[in-house]
Short mmCIF file of C-alpha atoms and ligand atoms in Angstrom, two decimals:
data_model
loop_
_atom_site.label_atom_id
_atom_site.label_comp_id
_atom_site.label_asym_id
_atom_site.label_seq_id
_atom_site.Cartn_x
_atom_site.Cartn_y
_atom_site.Cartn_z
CA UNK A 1 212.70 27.83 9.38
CA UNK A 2 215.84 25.90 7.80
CA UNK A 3 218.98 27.10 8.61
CA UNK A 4 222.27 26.24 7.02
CA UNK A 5 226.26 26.08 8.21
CA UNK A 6 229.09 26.40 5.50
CA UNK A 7 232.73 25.91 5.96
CA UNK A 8 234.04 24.27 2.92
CA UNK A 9 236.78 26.58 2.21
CA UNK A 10 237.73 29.94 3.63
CA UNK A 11 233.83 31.68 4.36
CA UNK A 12 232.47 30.94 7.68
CA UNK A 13 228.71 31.27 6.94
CA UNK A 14 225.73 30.73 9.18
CA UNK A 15 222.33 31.35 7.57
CA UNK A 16 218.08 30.72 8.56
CA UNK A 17 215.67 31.09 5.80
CA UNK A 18 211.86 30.96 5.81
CA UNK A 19 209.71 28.25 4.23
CA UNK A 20 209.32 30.73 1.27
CA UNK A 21 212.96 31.62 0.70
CA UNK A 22 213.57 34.57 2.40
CA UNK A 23 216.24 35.06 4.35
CA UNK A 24 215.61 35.88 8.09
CA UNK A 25 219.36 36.14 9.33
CA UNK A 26 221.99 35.19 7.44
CA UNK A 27 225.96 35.66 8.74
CA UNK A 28 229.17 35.60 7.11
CA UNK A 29 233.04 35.96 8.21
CA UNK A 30 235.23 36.21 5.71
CA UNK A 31 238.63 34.98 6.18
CA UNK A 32 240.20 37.05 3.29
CA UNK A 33 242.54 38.97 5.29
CA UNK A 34 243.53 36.32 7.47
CA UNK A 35 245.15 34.35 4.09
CA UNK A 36 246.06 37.30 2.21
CA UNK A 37 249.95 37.31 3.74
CA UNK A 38 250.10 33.66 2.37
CA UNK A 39 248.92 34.85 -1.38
CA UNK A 40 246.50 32.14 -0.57
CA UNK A 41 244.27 29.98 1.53
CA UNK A 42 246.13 28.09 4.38
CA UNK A 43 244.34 25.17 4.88
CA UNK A 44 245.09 24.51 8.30
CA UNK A 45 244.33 28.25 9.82
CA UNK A 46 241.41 28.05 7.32
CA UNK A 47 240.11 25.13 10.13
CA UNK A 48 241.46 26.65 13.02
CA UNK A 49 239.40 29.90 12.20
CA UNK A 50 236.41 28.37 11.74
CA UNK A 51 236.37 26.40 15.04
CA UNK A 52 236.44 29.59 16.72
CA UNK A 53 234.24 31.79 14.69
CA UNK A 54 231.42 29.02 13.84
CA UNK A 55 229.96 29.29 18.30
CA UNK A 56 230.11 33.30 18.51
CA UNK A 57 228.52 33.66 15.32
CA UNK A 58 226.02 31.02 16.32
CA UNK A 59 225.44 33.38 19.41
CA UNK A 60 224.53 36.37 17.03
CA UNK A 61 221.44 34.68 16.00
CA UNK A 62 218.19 35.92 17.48
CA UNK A 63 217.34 33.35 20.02
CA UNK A 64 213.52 33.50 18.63
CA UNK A 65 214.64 32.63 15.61
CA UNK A 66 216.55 29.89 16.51
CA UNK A 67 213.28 28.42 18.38
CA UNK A 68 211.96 28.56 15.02
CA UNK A 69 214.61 26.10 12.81
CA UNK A 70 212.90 22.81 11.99
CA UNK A 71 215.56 21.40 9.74
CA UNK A 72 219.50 21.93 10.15
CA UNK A 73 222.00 21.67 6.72
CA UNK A 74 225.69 22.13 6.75
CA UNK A 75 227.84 22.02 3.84
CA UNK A 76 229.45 18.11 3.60
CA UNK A 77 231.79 18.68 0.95
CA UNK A 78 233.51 18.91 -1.35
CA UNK A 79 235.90 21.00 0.13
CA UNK A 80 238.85 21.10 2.71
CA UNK A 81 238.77 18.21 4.83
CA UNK A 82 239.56 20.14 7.97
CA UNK A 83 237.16 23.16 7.13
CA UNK A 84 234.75 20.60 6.54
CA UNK A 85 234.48 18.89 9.78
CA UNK A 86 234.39 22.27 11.41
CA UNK A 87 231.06 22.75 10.33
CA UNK A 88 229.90 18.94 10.06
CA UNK A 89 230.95 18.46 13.94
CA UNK A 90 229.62 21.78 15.09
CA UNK A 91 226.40 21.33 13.28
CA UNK A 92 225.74 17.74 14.69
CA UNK A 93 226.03 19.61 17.96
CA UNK A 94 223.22 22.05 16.70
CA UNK A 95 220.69 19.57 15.69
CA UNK A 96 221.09 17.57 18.92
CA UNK A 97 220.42 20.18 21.03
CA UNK A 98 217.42 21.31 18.61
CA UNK A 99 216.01 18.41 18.30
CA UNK A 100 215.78 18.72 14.45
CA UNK A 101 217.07 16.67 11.22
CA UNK A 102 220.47 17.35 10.39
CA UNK A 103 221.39 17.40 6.27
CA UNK A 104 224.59 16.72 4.67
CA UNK A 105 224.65 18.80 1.35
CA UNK A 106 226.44 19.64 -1.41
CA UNK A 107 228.46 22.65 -1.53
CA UNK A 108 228.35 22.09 -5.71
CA UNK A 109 225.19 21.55 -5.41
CA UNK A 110 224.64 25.08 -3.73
CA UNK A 111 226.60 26.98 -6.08
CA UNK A 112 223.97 25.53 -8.83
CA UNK A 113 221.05 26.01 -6.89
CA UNK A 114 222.26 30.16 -6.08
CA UNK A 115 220.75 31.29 -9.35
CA UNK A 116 217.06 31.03 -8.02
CA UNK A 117 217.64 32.02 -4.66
CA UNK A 118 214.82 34.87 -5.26
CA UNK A 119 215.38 38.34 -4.84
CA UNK A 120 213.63 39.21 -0.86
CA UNK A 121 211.56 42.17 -2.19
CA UNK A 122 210.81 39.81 -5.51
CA UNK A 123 209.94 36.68 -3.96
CA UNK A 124 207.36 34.09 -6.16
CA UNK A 125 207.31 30.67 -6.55
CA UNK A 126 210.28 29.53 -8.14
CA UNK A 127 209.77 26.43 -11.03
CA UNK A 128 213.08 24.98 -11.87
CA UNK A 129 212.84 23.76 -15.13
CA UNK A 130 214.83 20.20 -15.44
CA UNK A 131 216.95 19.10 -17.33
CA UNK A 132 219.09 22.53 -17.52
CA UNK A 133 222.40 23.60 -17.92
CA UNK A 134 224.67 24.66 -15.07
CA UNK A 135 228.23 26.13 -15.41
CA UNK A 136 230.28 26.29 -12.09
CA UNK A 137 233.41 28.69 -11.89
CA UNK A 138 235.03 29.32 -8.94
CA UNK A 139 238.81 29.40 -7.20
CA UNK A 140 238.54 25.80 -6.95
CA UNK A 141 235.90 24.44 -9.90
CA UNK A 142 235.12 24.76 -13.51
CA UNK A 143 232.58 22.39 -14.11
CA UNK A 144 230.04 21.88 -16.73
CA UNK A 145 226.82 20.04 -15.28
CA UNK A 146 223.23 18.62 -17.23
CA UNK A 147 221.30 19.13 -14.05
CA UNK A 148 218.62 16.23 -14.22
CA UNK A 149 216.79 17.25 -10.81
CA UNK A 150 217.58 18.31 -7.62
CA UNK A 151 219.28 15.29 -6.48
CA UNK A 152 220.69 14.41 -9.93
CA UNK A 153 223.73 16.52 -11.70
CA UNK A 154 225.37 15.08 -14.82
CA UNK A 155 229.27 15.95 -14.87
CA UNK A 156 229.59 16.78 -18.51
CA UNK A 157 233.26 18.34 -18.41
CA UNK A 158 235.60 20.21 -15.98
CA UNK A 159 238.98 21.28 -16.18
CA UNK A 160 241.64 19.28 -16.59
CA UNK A 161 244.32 21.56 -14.44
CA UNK A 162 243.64 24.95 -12.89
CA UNK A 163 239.89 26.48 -12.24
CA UNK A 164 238.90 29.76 -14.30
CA UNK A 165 239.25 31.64 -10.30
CA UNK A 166 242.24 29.85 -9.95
CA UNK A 167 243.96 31.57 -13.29
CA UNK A 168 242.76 34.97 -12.66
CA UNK A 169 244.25 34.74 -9.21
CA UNK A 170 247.92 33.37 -10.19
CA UNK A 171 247.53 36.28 -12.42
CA UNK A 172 246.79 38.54 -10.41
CA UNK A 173 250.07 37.50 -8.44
CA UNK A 174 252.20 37.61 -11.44
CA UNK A 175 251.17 41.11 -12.01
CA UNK A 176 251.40 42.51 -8.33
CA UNK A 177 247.64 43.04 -8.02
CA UNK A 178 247.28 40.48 -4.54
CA UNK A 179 245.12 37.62 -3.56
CA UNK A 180 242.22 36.89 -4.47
CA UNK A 181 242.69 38.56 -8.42
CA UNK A 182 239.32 38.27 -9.90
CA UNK A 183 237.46 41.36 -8.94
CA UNK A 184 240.55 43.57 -8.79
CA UNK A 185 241.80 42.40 -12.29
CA UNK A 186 237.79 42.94 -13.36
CA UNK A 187 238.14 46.74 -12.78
CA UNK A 188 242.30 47.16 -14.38
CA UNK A 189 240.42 45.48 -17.69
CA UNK A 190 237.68 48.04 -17.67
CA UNK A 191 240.51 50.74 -17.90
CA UNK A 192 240.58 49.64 -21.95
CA UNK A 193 238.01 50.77 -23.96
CA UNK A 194 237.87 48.65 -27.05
CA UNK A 195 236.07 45.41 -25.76
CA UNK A 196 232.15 45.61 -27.19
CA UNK A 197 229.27 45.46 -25.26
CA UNK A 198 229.60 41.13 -24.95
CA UNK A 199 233.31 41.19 -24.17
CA UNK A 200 234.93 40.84 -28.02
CA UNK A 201 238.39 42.40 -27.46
CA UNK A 202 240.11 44.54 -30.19
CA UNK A 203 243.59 45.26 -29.25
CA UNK A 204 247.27 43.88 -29.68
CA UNK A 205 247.46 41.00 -27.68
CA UNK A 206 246.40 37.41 -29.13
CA UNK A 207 245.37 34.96 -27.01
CA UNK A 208 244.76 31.33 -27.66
CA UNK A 209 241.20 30.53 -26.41
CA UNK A 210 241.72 27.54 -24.55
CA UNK A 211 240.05 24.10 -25.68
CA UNK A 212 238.61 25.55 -28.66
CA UNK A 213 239.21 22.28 -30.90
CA UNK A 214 238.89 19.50 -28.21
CA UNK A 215 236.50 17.64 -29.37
CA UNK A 216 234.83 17.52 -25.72
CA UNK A 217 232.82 19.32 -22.96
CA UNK A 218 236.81 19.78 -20.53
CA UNK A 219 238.40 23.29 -19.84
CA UNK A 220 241.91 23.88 -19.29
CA UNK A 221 243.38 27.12 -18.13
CA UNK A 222 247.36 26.65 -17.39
CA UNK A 223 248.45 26.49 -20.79
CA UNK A 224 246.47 30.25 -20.69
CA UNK A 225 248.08 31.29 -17.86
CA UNK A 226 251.52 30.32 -19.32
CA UNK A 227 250.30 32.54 -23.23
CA UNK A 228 249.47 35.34 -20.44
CA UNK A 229 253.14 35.07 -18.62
CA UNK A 230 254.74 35.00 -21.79
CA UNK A 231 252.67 38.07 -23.00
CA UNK A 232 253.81 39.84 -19.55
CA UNK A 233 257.58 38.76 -20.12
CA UNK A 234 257.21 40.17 -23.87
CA UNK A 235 257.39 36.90 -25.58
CA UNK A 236 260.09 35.50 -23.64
CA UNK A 237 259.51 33.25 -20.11
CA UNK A 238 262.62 33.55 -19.31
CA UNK A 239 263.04 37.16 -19.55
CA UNK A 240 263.31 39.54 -16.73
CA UNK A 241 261.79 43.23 -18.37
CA UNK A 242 257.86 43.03 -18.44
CA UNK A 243 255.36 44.55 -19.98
CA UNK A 244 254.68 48.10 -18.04
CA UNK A 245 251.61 48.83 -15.98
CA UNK A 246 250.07 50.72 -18.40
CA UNK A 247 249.22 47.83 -20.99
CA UNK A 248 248.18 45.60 -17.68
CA UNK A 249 244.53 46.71 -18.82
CA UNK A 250 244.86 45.84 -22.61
CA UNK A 251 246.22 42.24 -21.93
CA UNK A 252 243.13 41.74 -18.96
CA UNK A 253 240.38 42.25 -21.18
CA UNK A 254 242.31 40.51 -23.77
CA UNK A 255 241.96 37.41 -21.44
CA UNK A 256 238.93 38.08 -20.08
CA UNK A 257 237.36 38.11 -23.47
CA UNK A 258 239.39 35.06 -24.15
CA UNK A 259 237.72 33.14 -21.05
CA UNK A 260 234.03 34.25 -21.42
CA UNK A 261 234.87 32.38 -25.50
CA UNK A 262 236.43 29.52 -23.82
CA UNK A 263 233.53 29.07 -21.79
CA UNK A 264 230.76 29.74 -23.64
CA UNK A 265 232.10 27.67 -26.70
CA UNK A 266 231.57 24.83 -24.23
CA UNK A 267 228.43 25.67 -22.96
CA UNK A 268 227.42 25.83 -27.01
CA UNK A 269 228.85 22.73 -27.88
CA UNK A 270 226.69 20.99 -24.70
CA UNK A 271 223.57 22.60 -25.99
CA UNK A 272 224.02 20.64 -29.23
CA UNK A 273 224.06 17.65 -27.04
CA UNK A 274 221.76 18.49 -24.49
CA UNK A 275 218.90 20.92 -25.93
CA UNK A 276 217.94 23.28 -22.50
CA UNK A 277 216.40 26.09 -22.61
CA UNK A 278 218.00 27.37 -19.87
CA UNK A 279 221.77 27.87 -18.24
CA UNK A 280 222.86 28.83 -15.13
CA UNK A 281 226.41 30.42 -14.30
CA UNK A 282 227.34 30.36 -10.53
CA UNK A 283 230.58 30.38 -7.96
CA UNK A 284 232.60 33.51 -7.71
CA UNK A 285 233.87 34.03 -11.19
CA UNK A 286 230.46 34.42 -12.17
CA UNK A 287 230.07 37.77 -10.45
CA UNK A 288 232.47 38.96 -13.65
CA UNK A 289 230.72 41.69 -15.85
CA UNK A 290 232.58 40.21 -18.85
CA UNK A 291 231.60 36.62 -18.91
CA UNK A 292 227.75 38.02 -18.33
CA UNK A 293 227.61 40.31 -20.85
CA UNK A 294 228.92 37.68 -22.91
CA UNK A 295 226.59 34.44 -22.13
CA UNK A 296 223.41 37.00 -21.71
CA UNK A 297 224.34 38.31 -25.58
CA UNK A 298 224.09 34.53 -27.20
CA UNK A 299 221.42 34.06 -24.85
CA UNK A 300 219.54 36.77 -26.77
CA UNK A 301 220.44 35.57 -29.64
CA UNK A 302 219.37 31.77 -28.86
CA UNK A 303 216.34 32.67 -27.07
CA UNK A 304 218.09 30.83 -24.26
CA UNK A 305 217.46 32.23 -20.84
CA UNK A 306 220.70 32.73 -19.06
CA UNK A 307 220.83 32.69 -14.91
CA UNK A 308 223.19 34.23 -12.61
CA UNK A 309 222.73 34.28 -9.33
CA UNK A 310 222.69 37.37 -7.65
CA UNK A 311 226.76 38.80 -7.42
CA UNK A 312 226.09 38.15 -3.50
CA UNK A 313 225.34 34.42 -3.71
CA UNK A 314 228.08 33.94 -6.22
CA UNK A 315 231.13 33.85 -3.82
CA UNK A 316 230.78 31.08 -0.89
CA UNK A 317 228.29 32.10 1.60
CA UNK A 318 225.58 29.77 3.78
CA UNK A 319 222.24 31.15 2.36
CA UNK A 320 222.97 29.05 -0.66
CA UNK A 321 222.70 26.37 1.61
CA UNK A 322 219.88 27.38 3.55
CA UNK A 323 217.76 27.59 -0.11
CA UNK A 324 219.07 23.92 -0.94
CA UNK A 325 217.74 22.56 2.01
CA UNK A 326 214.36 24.56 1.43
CA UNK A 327 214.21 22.60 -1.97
CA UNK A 328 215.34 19.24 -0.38
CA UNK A 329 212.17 19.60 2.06
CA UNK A 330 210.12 21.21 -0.27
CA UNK A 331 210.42 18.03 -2.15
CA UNK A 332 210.52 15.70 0.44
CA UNK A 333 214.35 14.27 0.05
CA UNK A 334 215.11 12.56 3.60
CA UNK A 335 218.06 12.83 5.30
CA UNK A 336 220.44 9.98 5.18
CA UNK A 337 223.77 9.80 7.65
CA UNK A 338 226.76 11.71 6.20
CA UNK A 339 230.47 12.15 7.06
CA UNK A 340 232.40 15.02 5.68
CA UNK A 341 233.49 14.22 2.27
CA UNK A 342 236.37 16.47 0.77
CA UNK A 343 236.00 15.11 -2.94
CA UNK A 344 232.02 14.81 -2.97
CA UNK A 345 231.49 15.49 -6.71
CA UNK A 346 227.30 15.15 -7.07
CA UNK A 347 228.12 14.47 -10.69
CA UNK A 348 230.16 11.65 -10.31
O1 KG4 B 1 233.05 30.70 -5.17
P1 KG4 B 1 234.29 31.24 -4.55
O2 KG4 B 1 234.13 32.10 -3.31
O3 KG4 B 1 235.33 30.16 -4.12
C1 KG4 B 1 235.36 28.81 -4.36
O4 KG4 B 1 234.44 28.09 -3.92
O5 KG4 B 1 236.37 28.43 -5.02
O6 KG4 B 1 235.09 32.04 -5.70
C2 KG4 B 1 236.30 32.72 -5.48
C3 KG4 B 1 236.88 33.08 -6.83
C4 KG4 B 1 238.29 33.65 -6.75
O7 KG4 B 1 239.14 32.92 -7.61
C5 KG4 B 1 238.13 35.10 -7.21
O8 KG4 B 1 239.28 35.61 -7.88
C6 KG4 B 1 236.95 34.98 -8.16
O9 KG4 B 1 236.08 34.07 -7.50
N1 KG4 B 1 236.26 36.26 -8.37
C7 KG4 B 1 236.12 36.85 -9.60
C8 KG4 B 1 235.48 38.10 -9.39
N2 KG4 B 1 235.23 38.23 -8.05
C9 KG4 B 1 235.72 37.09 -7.45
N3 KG4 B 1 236.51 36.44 -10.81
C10 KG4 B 1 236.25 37.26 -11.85
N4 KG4 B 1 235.64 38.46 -11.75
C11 KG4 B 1 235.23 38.92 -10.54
N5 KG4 B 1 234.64 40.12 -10.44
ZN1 ZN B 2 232.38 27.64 -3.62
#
């Protein structure tokens, strides 16, 4: 049995899978409501939290089960140095009492991986085909990787200011919908009716797809979020009268139609580059209807096969983990010693 600890951010997760992939326990606190007065993660109580969650939920854990866990992996970053050594501390702890190899991985690296994390009543072999194409949006990443093997991503772009999750949820604030914005401004946008089947919007608000003539594989969202304020203050930032509630749904899908484009242009312009025949899209932003009817339309048309990872797997949780470190000793990768490391890019 491998089971997994992640604390990278604001999800205290504790998770055991089986040598096949399927998931015998898997736990997860989420610290939502605890940073939702803030309009935002508090790094610090983020810690705090999981230093105090990360033994009881431990606890939870059929004891049998536990006799059971071979292999240990905790998340080692990236991610918030405190949250990080939360888990990295309380996990060396673990593995010394079980007697079994501890593994620093890659919370990126996880995200990736989600998308063949197999279904428990659908559970076959999974072959990975290498190299692939992997698009990470979360709160904190946009990143665009050439995934080479298990143990070897390619960084081909990321953004170059705010991350896709990061947008929608300084949105969200702008327009009095609360933190975190993506699902909630997800279901306002489905109040308008004229945006087809893969997310084209027809409507009055133009929006500048971001990046569109960069010349590279980057992102950039604040220069969006700044077209969307303006849009809001009715063409003027300075302005105090805003649009009212009732176009808030016109102007969402106008941007969310506006960021599926901005990513899958991206995604296009790699395939030129780097022929795949697949892509993956993982994190939390990925659990958006919009952006997947989008990427699995021009992966119809392509004959590309497009991955997401179940919407479950897509926001931070540990059994992401757990199925990494099934692959790592699936393919015999040895553990090496590891400190937490907050800026751990496995592309760089
Ligand atoms: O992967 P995740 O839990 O956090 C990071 O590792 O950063 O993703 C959280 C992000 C938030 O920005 C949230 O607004 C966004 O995922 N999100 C969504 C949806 N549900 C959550 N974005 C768009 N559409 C959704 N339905
Ligand atoms: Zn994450």
């Amino acid at each position: 049995m491998y089971a997994a600890i992640e604390t990278s951010f604001d999800e205290t997760g504790i998770a055991i899978c089986d040598p096949e992939g399927r998931m015998a326990a898997s736990l997860l606190a989420s610290q939502v409501e605890r940073h939702k007065p803030y309009g935002g993660c508090v790094p610090e109580l983020a810690a705090r939290t999981h230093l105090s969650d990360l033994p009881q939920m431990w606890r939870q854990l059929p004891p049998e089960l536990v006799q059971q866990v071979t292999h240990l992996g905790v998340t080692s970053g990236p991610g918030l140095p405190g949250c990080l050594l939360a888990g990295v501390n309380f996990a060396r702890g673990v593995a010394r009492a079980l007697r079994v190899p501890l593994f620093g991985l890659n919370h990126l690296a996880g995200h990736v991986f989600s998308a063949f994390i197999p279904e428990n009543s659908d559970y076959r072999v999974v072959t990975i085909p290498y190299p692939h194409l992997a698009l990470l949006v979360s709160g904190g990443h946009t990143e665009l990787f050439l995934v080479k093997s298990l143990t070897a991503m390619e960084l081909l772009g990321q953004t170059r200011d705010d991350a896709v999750g990061e947008l929608l949820d300084k949105i969200s604030a702008l327009l009095g919908y609360g933190y975190p914005g993506g699902a909630v401004l997800e279901l306002k946008a489905r109040e308008y009716p004229d945006i087809s089947d893969d997310a084209r919007y027809r409507g009055e608000f133009k929006l500048p797809v971001p990046m569109r003539d960069s010349g590279d594989l980057n992102f950039s969202y604040s220069g969006l979020k700044t077209a969307v304020l303006r849009e809001i203050r009715r063409g003027d930032l300075a302005s105090d009268t805003v649009i009212d509630a009732g176009q808030h749904p016109s102007l969402l899908a106008a941007l969310f139609s506006v960021v599926a484009e901005s990513l899958w242009i991206k995604v296009a312009a790699a395939l030129e580059q780097y022929p795949a025949e697949l892509v993956t899209v993982s994190g939390g932003v990925a659990i958006n209807g919009f952006i997947r009817a989008r990427f699995a339309a021009e992966g119809r048309a392509r004959g590309l096969e497009v991955r997401f990872p179940q919407p479950r797997h897509c926001l931070d949780n540990a059994e992401m983990i757990a199925w990494l470190l099934k692959l790592y000793v699936e393919a015999n990768v040895a553990p090496v010693p590891f400190d937490a490391h907050s800026n751990w890019n496995p592309g760089l």
